XYZ file of C-alpha atoms in Angstrom:
72
model
C 37.726 56.872 90.599
C 38.348 59.364 93.357
C 36.100 57.617 95.859
C 37.425 54.166 95.083
C 41.118 55.472 95.775
C 39.934 57.017 99.126
C 38.258 53.608 100.204
C 41.542 51.777 99.188
C 43.986 54.327 100.693
C 45.518 54.153 97.234
C 48.127 56.722 96.367
C 47.548 57.600 92.678
C 50.207 60.359 92.508
C 53.214 61.563 94.526
C 56.005 63.938 93.965
C 59.257 63.649 95.843
C 57.310 61.384 98.295
C 60.314 60.058 100.046
C 62.344 63.424 100.349
C 63.273 64.244 103.853
C 61.917 67.616 104.961
C 62.030 69.184 108.242
C 58.942 70.568 109.952
C 60.339 74.196 110.583
C 57.268 76.023 110.241
C 55.279 73.593 112.528
C 58.010 73.872 115.079
C 57.954 77.681 114.959
C 54.110 77.858 115.293
C 54.237 75.208 118.283
C 57.046 77.123 120.014
C 55.071 80.247 119.559
C 51.908 78.677 121.209
C 53.870 77.206 124.101
C 55.744 80.437 124.822
C 52.418 82.584 124.710
C 50.612 80.004 127.011
C 53.411 79.997 129.659
C 55.341 83.203 129.654
C 54.666 86.815 130.466
C 54.545 88.791 127.343
C 56.497 91.650 128.865
C 59.493 89.593 130.358
C 62.740 90.438 128.985
C 64.361 87.734 126.927
C 67.996 87.486 126.138
C 69.208 85.625 123.018
C 71.781 82.919 123.846
C 74.643 81.556 121.619
C 71.829 79.020 120.119
C 70.383 81.793 117.962
C 73.536 81.175 115.712
C 72.011 79.071 112.820
C 74.344 77.612 110.289
C 71.952 75.222 108.582
C 71.902 75.601 104.804
C 68.786 77.154 103.566
C 67.683 78.499 106.843
C 65.781 81.816 107.376
C 67.423 83.840 109.952
C 66.488 87.179 111.937
C 69.692 88.527 112.385
C 69.638 88.060 116.349
C 73.105 87.903 118.134
C 74.034 86.404 121.498
C 73.108 89.017 124.181
C 70.253 90.677 122.041
C 67.247 91.501 124.247
C 63.623 91.525 123.470
C 60.138 91.004 124.954
C 57.663 88.219 123.888
C 55.329 90.488 122.755
């Protein structure tokens, strides 16, 4: 049965298949890869007002505008 379903691209079970989900983890990983490839790990970064996240259910780091850090 499994091989037949694979050949026909038939879905035999789905849970919440139409639920809209945001690719947050993928976005974080891609941002990290781009930053690591294109930036100096010792550069000083300054958080802008964009660090304020108000989206329901978001995991936040507690950064505030003006906080500084290195990419490392």
